[in-house]
Amino acid sequence: MSSSKAPAGTPPAPLPADLFDAPGCGDARRLPFRVGDKWSGMVLRCLAEGPRRFTELRVPLHRVTPKVLTETLRAMERDGFLTRTAYEENPPRVEYALTPLGRSLLGPLDTACAWTRAHLPELLAAREGHRA
């Protein structure tokens, strides 16, 4: 799809029916939107330095309920972003670690954080202006 803009006053071209049929863009069920959810980015950041146990993750993620954290970890494991390793010990021990695929998201996450730092005042001002 072309990124050029139509001349002022000209309506934009209609959106094509196959807009999201391109490889990697099509089926929304295949897209990793999970990274944009409330907790996945924070889980990625927590695992950046190495494997962590569930209780270790709960310390910085104290605002998330254990149920939601468990659901987030399971979804991220299903999507291949992290591994869950259960050790046969007494008491049982489970660790979560980033996969290479999950680790590849750290760069984009850093970029998103940098964008947020640079544009947060504008974003907050826009939100405040929208309430008026």
Short mmCIF file of N, CA and C in Angstrom, two decimals:
data_model
loop_
_atom_site.label_atom_id
_atom_site.label_comp_id
_atom_site.label_asym_id
_atom_site.label_seq_id
_atom_site.Cartn_x
_atom_site.Cartn_y
_atom_site.Cartn_z
N MET A 1 0.85 -1.18 0.00
CA MET A 1 0.00 0.00 0.00
C MET A 1 0.89 1.23 0.00
N SER A 2 0.58 2.19 -0.80
CA SER A 2 1.39 3.41 -0.93
C SER A 2 1.20 4.29 0.29
N SER A 3 2.27 4.96 0.70
CA SER A 3 2.18 5.85 1.85
C SER A 3 2.01 7.30 1.43
N SER A 4 1.91 7.56 0.10
CA SER A 4 1.75 8.94 -0.34
C SER A 4 0.34 9.41 -0.05
N LYS A 5 0.23 10.69 0.26
CA LYS A 5 -1.06 11.28 0.60
C LYS A 5 -1.70 11.87 -0.64
N ALA A 6 -3.04 11.84 -0.67
CA ALA A 6 -3.78 12.45 -1.77
C ALA A 6 -3.70 13.97 -1.62
N PRO A 7 -3.82 14.70 -2.74
CA PRO A 7 -3.81 16.16 -2.64
C PRO A 7 -4.94 16.64 -1.74
N ALA A 8 -4.74 17.79 -1.11
CA ALA A 8 -5.75 18.35 -0.20
C ALA A 8 -7.09 18.43 -0.91
N GLY A 9 -8.13 18.05 -0.22
CA GLY A 9 -9.48 18.11 -0.77
C GLY A 9 -9.88 16.86 -1.53
N THR A 10 -8.93 15.99 -1.83
CA THR A 10 -9.23 14.74 -2.53
C THR A 10 -9.47 13.66 -1.48
N PRO A 11 -10.58 12.94 -1.60
CA PRO A 11 -10.81 11.88 -0.61
C PRO A 11 -9.77 10.78 -0.78
N PRO A 12 -9.40 10.13 0.32
CA PRO A 12 -8.41 9.05 0.21
C PRO A 12 -9.00 7.88 -0.58
N ALA A 13 -8.12 7.08 -1.14
CA ALA A 13 -8.55 5.89 -1.89
C ALA A 13 -9.27 4.95 -0.93
N PRO A 14 -10.24 4.20 -1.44
CA PRO A 14 -10.93 3.23 -0.58
C PRO A 14 -9.94 2.19 -0.05
N LEU A 15 -10.23 1.68 1.11
CA LEU A 15 -9.38 0.64 1.69
C LEU A 15 -9.64 -0.67 0.97
N PRO A 16 -8.60 -1.36 0.56
CA PRO A 16 -8.79 -2.62 -0.16
C PRO A 16 -9.26 -3.73 0.79
N ALA A 17 -10.06 -4.63 0.26
CA ALA A 17 -10.58 -5.75 1.06
C ALA A 17 -9.47 -6.66 1.55
N ASP A 18 -8.35 -6.70 0.83
CA ASP A 18 -7.24 -7.59 1.21
C ASP A 18 -6.15 -6.87 2.01
N LEU A 19 -6.48 -5.74 2.61
CA LEU A 19 -5.50 -4.93 3.33
C LEU A 19 -4.70 -5.74 4.34
N PHE A 20 -5.34 -6.64 5.03
CA PHE A 20 -4.67 -7.41 6.08
C PHE A 20 -4.38 -8.85 5.66
N ASP A 21 -4.39 -9.10 4.36
CA ASP A 21 -4.11 -10.45 3.86
C ASP A 21 -2.63 -10.69 3.59
N ALA A 22 -1.81 -9.67 3.68
CA ALA A 22 -0.38 -9.83 3.42
C ALA A 22 0.23 -10.75 4.47
N PRO A 23 1.24 -11.54 4.09
CA PRO A 23 1.89 -12.41 5.08
C PRO A 23 2.38 -11.60 6.28
N GLY A 24 2.07 -12.11 7.46
CA GLY A 24 2.50 -11.45 8.68
C GLY A 24 1.55 -10.38 9.16
N CYS A 25 0.58 -10.01 8.36
CA CYS A 25 -0.33 -8.94 8.75
C CYS A 25 -1.78 -9.41 8.80
N GLY A 26 -2.04 -10.54 8.20
CA GLY A 26 -3.41 -10.97 7.99
C GLY A 26 -4.19 -11.33 9.23
N ASP A 27 -4.24 -12.58 9.53
CA ASP A 27 -5.09 -13.13 10.57
C ASP A 27 -4.74 -12.55 11.93
N ALA A 28 -5.65 -11.77 12.50
CA ALA A 28 -5.39 -11.12 13.79
C ALA A 28 -5.10 -12.12 14.89
N ARG A 29 -5.59 -13.35 14.74
CA ARG A 29 -5.33 -14.36 15.77
C ARG A 29 -3.86 -14.75 15.79
N ARG A 30 -3.13 -14.44 14.72
CA ARG A 30 -1.72 -14.79 14.66
C ARG A 30 -0.82 -13.66 15.12
N LEU A 31 -1.33 -12.47 15.24
CA LEU A 31 -0.51 -11.33 15.61
C LEU A 31 -0.24 -11.34 17.11
N PRO A 32 0.96 -10.92 17.53
CA PRO A 32 1.30 -10.94 18.96
C PRO A 32 0.79 -9.70 19.69
N PHE A 33 -0.49 -9.40 19.59
CA PHE A 33 -1.02 -8.24 20.28
C PHE A 33 -0.79 -8.33 21.78
N ARG A 34 -0.56 -9.52 22.27
CA ARG A 34 -0.32 -9.73 23.68
C ARG A 34 0.78 -8.82 24.21
N VAL A 35 1.74 -8.49 23.37
CA VAL A 35 2.83 -7.64 23.81
C VAL A 35 2.31 -6.26 24.17
N GLY A 36 1.22 -5.85 23.56
CA GLY A 36 0.63 -4.55 23.86
C GLY A 36 -0.35 -4.58 25.01
N ASP A 37 -0.55 -5.74 25.62
CA ASP A 37 -1.50 -5.77 26.73
C ASP A 37 -0.86 -5.15 27.96
N LYS A 38 -1.59 -5.12 29.01
CA LYS A 38 -1.17 -4.37 30.19
C LYS A 38 0.08 -4.94 30.87
N TRP A 39 0.27 -6.26 30.84
CA TRP A 39 1.31 -6.86 31.66
C TRP A 39 2.46 -7.50 30.90
N SER A 40 2.27 -7.90 29.65
CA SER A 40 3.30 -8.66 28.93
C SER A 40 4.62 -7.91 28.79
N GLY A 41 4.57 -6.64 28.47
CA GLY A 41 5.79 -5.85 28.37
C GLY A 41 6.55 -5.82 29.68
N MET A 42 5.81 -5.74 30.77
CA MET A 42 6.46 -5.73 32.09
C MET A 42 7.07 -7.09 32.41
N VAL A 43 6.39 -8.18 32.01
CA VAL A 43 6.95 -9.51 32.20
C VAL A 43 8.24 -9.65 31.39
N LEU A 44 8.21 -9.18 30.14
CA LEU A 44 9.43 -9.21 29.31
C LEU A 44 10.58 -8.51 30.01
N ARG A 45 10.30 -7.32 30.53
CA ARG A 45 11.34 -6.55 31.22
C ARG A 45 11.85 -7.30 32.45
N CYS A 46 10.96 -7.94 33.20
CA CYS A 46 11.37 -8.68 34.40
C CYS A 46 12.27 -9.87 34.06
N LEU A 47 12.07 -10.47 32.89
CA LEU A 47 12.83 -11.66 32.50
C LEU A 47 14.07 -11.33 31.67
N ALA A 48 14.31 -10.06 31.41
CA ALA A 48 15.41 -9.65 30.54
C ALA A 48 16.78 -10.10 31.06
N GLU A 49 16.95 -10.13 32.37
CA GLU A 49 18.26 -10.48 32.94
C GLU A 49 18.43 -11.96 33.22
N GLY A 50 17.37 -12.74 33.01
CA GLY A 50 17.48 -14.18 33.24
C GLY A 50 16.22 -14.76 33.83
N PRO A 51 16.24 -16.09 34.04
CA PRO A 51 15.06 -16.78 34.55
C PRO A 51 14.61 -16.25 35.92
N ARG A 52 13.31 -16.30 36.13
CA ARG A 52 12.72 -15.87 37.41
C ARG A 52 11.62 -16.84 37.81
N ARG A 53 11.45 -16.95 39.12
CA ARG A 53 10.34 -17.73 39.67
C ARG A 53 9.11 -16.85 39.74
N PHE A 54 7.95 -17.49 39.82
CA PHE A 54 6.69 -16.77 39.89
C PHE A 54 6.70 -15.76 41.04
N THR A 55 7.18 -16.18 42.20
CA THR A 55 7.19 -15.27 43.36
C THR A 55 8.12 -14.09 43.14
N GLU A 56 9.21 -14.29 42.38
CA GLU A 56 10.09 -13.17 42.06
C GLU A 56 9.38 -12.17 41.14
N LEU A 57 8.60 -12.68 40.20
CA LEU A 57 7.86 -11.80 39.29
C LEU A 57 6.80 -11.00 40.03
N ARG A 58 6.24 -11.59 41.07
CA ARG A 58 5.18 -10.93 41.83
C ARG A 58 5.66 -9.67 42.55
N VAL A 59 6.96 -9.58 42.85
CA VAL A 59 7.47 -8.43 43.59
C VAL A 59 7.30 -7.14 42.79
N PRO A 60 7.88 -7.03 41.58
CA PRO A 60 7.67 -5.79 40.83
C PRO A 60 6.28 -5.69 40.21
N LEU A 61 5.62 -6.84 40.02
CA LEU A 61 4.29 -6.86 39.41
C LEU A 61 3.21 -7.00 40.48
N HIS A 62 3.40 -6.33 41.59
CA HIS A 62 2.49 -6.47 42.73
C HIS A 62 1.08 -5.97 42.44
N ARG A 63 0.89 -5.20 41.38
CA ARG A 63 -0.45 -4.69 41.06
C ARG A 63 -1.29 -5.70 40.27
N VAL A 64 -0.67 -6.74 39.74
CA VAL A 64 -1.39 -7.75 38.98
C VAL A 64 -1.77 -8.89 39.92
N THR A 65 -2.97 -9.41 39.74
CA THR A 65 -3.41 -10.53 40.57
C THR A 65 -2.66 -11.79 40.14
N PRO A 66 -2.49 -12.73 41.04
CA PRO A 66 -1.83 -13.99 40.66
C PRO A 66 -2.53 -14.68 39.48
N LYS A 67 -3.84 -14.63 39.44
CA LYS A 67 -4.61 -15.25 38.35
C LYS A 67 -4.26 -14.61 37.01
N VAL A 68 -4.23 -13.29 36.95
CA VAL A 68 -3.93 -12.60 35.70
C VAL A 68 -2.47 -12.81 35.30
N LEU A 69 -1.58 -12.81 36.27
CA LEU A 69 -0.18 -13.07 35.96
C LEU A 69 -0.01 -14.48 35.39
N THR A 70 -0.68 -15.45 35.98
CA THR A 70 -0.64 -16.82 35.48
C THR A 70 -1.17 -16.89 34.05
N GLU A 71 -2.29 -16.22 33.78
CA GLU A 71 -2.86 -16.20 32.44
C GLU A 71 -1.90 -15.55 31.44
N THR A 72 -1.27 -14.47 31.86
CA THR A 72 -0.31 -13.77 31.00
C THR A 72 0.88 -14.66 30.69
N LEU A 73 1.43 -15.32 31.70
CA LEU A 73 2.57 -16.21 31.50
C LEU A 73 2.21 -17.37 30.58
N ARG A 74 1.03 -17.95 30.77
CA ARG A 74 0.60 -19.07 29.91
C ARG A 74 0.45 -18.62 28.46
N ALA A 75 -0.14 -17.45 28.26
CA ALA A 75 -0.32 -16.94 26.90
C ALA A 75 1.03 -16.64 26.25
N MET A 76 1.94 -16.07 27.01
CA MET A 76 3.27 -15.77 26.47
C MET A 76 4.04 -17.06 26.17
N GLU A 77 3.85 -18.08 26.98
CA GLU A 77 4.48 -19.38 26.72
C GLU A 77 3.88 -19.98 25.45
N ARG A 78 2.57 -19.93 25.31
CA ARG A 78 1.90 -20.47 24.13
C ARG A 78 2.40 -19.79 22.86
N ASP A 79 2.67 -18.48 22.93
CA ASP A 79 3.13 -17.74 21.76
C ASP A 79 4.64 -17.86 21.53
N GLY A 80 5.32 -18.59 22.41
CA GLY A 80 6.74 -18.83 22.22
C GLY A 80 7.66 -17.75 22.74
N PHE A 81 7.14 -16.82 23.56
CA PHE A 81 7.94 -15.73 24.09
C PHE A 81 8.74 -16.14 25.31
N LEU A 82 8.29 -17.16 26.02
CA LEU A 82 9.00 -17.61 27.21
C LEU A 82 8.83 -19.11 27.39
N THR A 83 9.70 -19.67 28.21
CA THR A 83 9.59 -21.08 28.57
C THR A 83 9.26 -21.18 30.05
N ARG A 84 8.60 -22.26 30.39
CA ARG A 84 8.28 -22.58 31.79
C ARG A 84 8.97 -23.89 32.09
N THR A 85 9.85 -23.88 33.07
CA THR A 85 10.58 -25.08 33.45
C THR A 85 10.20 -25.45 34.87
N ALA A 86 9.65 -26.67 35.03
CA ALA A 86 9.28 -27.18 36.35
C ALA A 86 10.35 -28.16 36.80
N TYR A 87 10.89 -27.92 37.98
CA TYR A 87 11.92 -28.79 38.54
C TYR A 87 11.29 -29.73 39.54
N GLU A 88 11.68 -30.99 39.47
CA GLU A 88 11.13 -31.99 40.39
C GLU A 88 11.91 -31.93 41.70
N GLU A 89 11.55 -30.97 42.50
CA GLU A 89 12.18 -30.78 43.81
C GLU A 89 11.08 -30.71 44.84
N ASN A 90 11.47 -30.74 46.09
CA ASN A 90 10.51 -30.57 47.17
C ASN A 90 10.98 -29.42 48.03
N PRO A 91 10.29 -28.29 48.06
CA PRO A 91 9.04 -28.00 47.34
C PRO A 91 9.30 -27.79 45.84
N PRO A 92 8.25 -27.97 45.02
CA PRO A 92 8.41 -27.81 43.58
C PRO A 92 8.87 -26.39 43.23
N ARG A 93 9.66 -26.30 42.16
CA ARG A 93 10.16 -25.01 41.72
C ARG A 93 9.88 -24.87 40.23
N VAL A 94 9.39 -23.68 39.84
CA VAL A 94 9.10 -23.39 38.44
C VAL A 94 9.80 -22.08 38.10
N GLU A 95 10.46 -22.06 36.95
CA GLU A 95 11.12 -20.84 36.48
C GLU A 95 10.62 -20.49 35.08
N TYR A 96 10.57 -19.20 34.82
CA TYR A 96 10.18 -18.67 33.52
C TYR A 96 11.40 -17.96 32.94
N ALA A 97 11.62 -18.16 31.63
CA ALA A 97 12.76 -17.54 30.96
C ALA A 97 12.35 -17.14 29.55
N LEU A 98 12.94 -16.07 29.07
CA LEU A 98 12.67 -15.63 27.70
C LEU A 98 13.28 -16.59 26.70
N THR A 99 12.58 -16.82 25.62
CA THR A 99 13.12 -17.56 24.48
C THR A 99 13.83 -16.54 23.58
N PRO A 100 14.56 -17.00 22.57
CA PRO A 100 15.13 -16.03 21.63
C PRO A 100 14.04 -15.15 20.99
N LEU A 101 12.88 -15.73 20.72
CA LEU A 101 11.78 -14.94 20.16
C LEU A 101 11.34 -13.86 21.15
N GLY A 102 11.19 -14.21 22.41
CA GLY A 102 10.82 -13.23 23.43
C GLY A 102 11.90 -12.17 23.60
N ARG A 103 13.15 -12.61 23.58
CA ARG A 103 14.27 -11.67 23.73
C ARG A 103 14.30 -10.68 22.57
N SER A 104 13.85 -11.11 21.38
CA SER A 104 13.84 -10.21 20.22
C SER A 104 12.85 -9.06 20.40
N LEU A 105 11.96 -9.16 21.36
CA LEU A 105 11.01 -8.09 21.63
C LEU A 105 11.57 -7.00 22.54
N LEU A 106 12.71 -7.24 23.15
CA LEU A 106 13.26 -6.24 24.08
C LEU A 106 13.64 -4.95 23.36
N GLY A 107 14.20 -5.04 22.16
CA GLY A 107 14.54 -3.84 21.39
C GLY A 107 13.32 -3.01 21.06
N PRO A 108 12.28 -3.61 20.46
CA PRO A 108 11.06 -2.84 20.21
C PRO A 108 10.43 -2.28 21.49
N LEU A 109 10.52 -3.04 22.59
CA LEU A 109 9.99 -2.55 23.86
C LEU A 109 10.78 -1.33 24.32
N ASP A 110 12.10 -1.36 24.17
CA ASP A 110 12.93 -0.19 24.52
C ASP A 110 12.55 1.01 23.66
N THR A 111 12.30 0.77 22.38
CA THR A 111 11.90 1.85 21.48
C THR A 111 10.56 2.45 21.90
N ALA A 112 9.61 1.59 22.25
CA ALA A 112 8.30 2.07 22.70
C ALA A 112 8.44 2.87 23.99
N CYS A 113 9.29 2.43 24.89
CA CYS A 113 9.50 3.17 26.14
C CYS A 113 10.15 4.53 25.87
N ALA A 114 11.11 4.55 24.95
CA ALA A 114 11.76 5.82 24.61
C ALA A 114 10.75 6.77 23.97
N TRP A 115 9.88 6.25 23.10
CA TRP A 115 8.85 7.08 22.48
C TRP A 115 7.93 7.65 23.56
N THR A 116 7.55 6.81 24.51
CA THR A 116 6.67 7.26 25.59
C THR A 116 7.33 8.36 26.41
N ARG A 117 8.60 8.19 26.75
CA ARG A 117 9.31 9.23 27.51
C ARG A 117 9.34 10.55 26.73
N ALA A 118 9.56 10.46 25.43
CA ALA A 118 9.66 11.66 24.59
C ALA A 118 8.32 12.35 24.38
N HIS A 119 7.23 11.58 24.36
CA HIS A 119 5.94 12.14 23.97
C HIS A 119 4.87 12.10 25.06
N LEU A 120 5.24 11.68 26.25
CA LEU A 120 4.24 11.57 27.32
C LEU A 120 3.55 12.90 27.62
N PRO A 121 4.26 14.02 27.70
CA PRO A 121 3.56 15.28 27.95
C PRO A 121 2.49 15.59 26.88
N GLU A 122 2.82 15.33 25.61
CA GLU A 122 1.84 15.56 24.54
C GLU A 122 0.65 14.63 24.67
N LEU A 123 0.92 13.39 24.99
CA LEU A 123 -0.14 12.40 25.15
C LEU A 123 -1.08 12.79 26.29
N LEU A 124 -0.50 13.14 27.43
CA LEU A 124 -1.32 13.52 28.58
C LEU A 124 -2.11 14.79 28.31
N ALA A 125 -1.49 15.76 27.60
CA ALA A 125 -2.21 16.98 27.24
C ALA A 125 -3.38 16.68 26.31
N ALA A 126 -3.18 15.79 25.35
CA ALA A 126 -4.26 15.41 24.45
C ALA A 126 -5.40 14.74 25.20
N ARG A 127 -5.05 13.88 26.13
CA ARG A 127 -6.10 13.21 26.94
C ARG A 127 -6.85 14.23 27.79
N GLU A 128 -6.11 15.14 28.38
CA GLU A 128 -6.76 16.18 29.21
C GLU A 128 -7.66 17.05 28.37
N GLY A 129 -7.20 17.43 27.18
CA GLY A 129 -8.01 18.25 26.27
C GLY A 129 -9.24 17.52 25.78
N HIS A 130 -9.16 16.23 25.70
CA HIS A 130 -10.30 15.43 25.22
C HIS A 130 -11.43 15.40 26.24
N ARG A 131 -11.10 15.51 27.51
CA ARG A 131 -12.12 15.51 28.56
C ARG A 131 -12.95 16.77 28.57
N ALA A 132 -12.38 17.85 28.06
CA ALA A 132 -13.07 19.16 28.13
C ALA A 132 -14.32 19.21 27.32
#
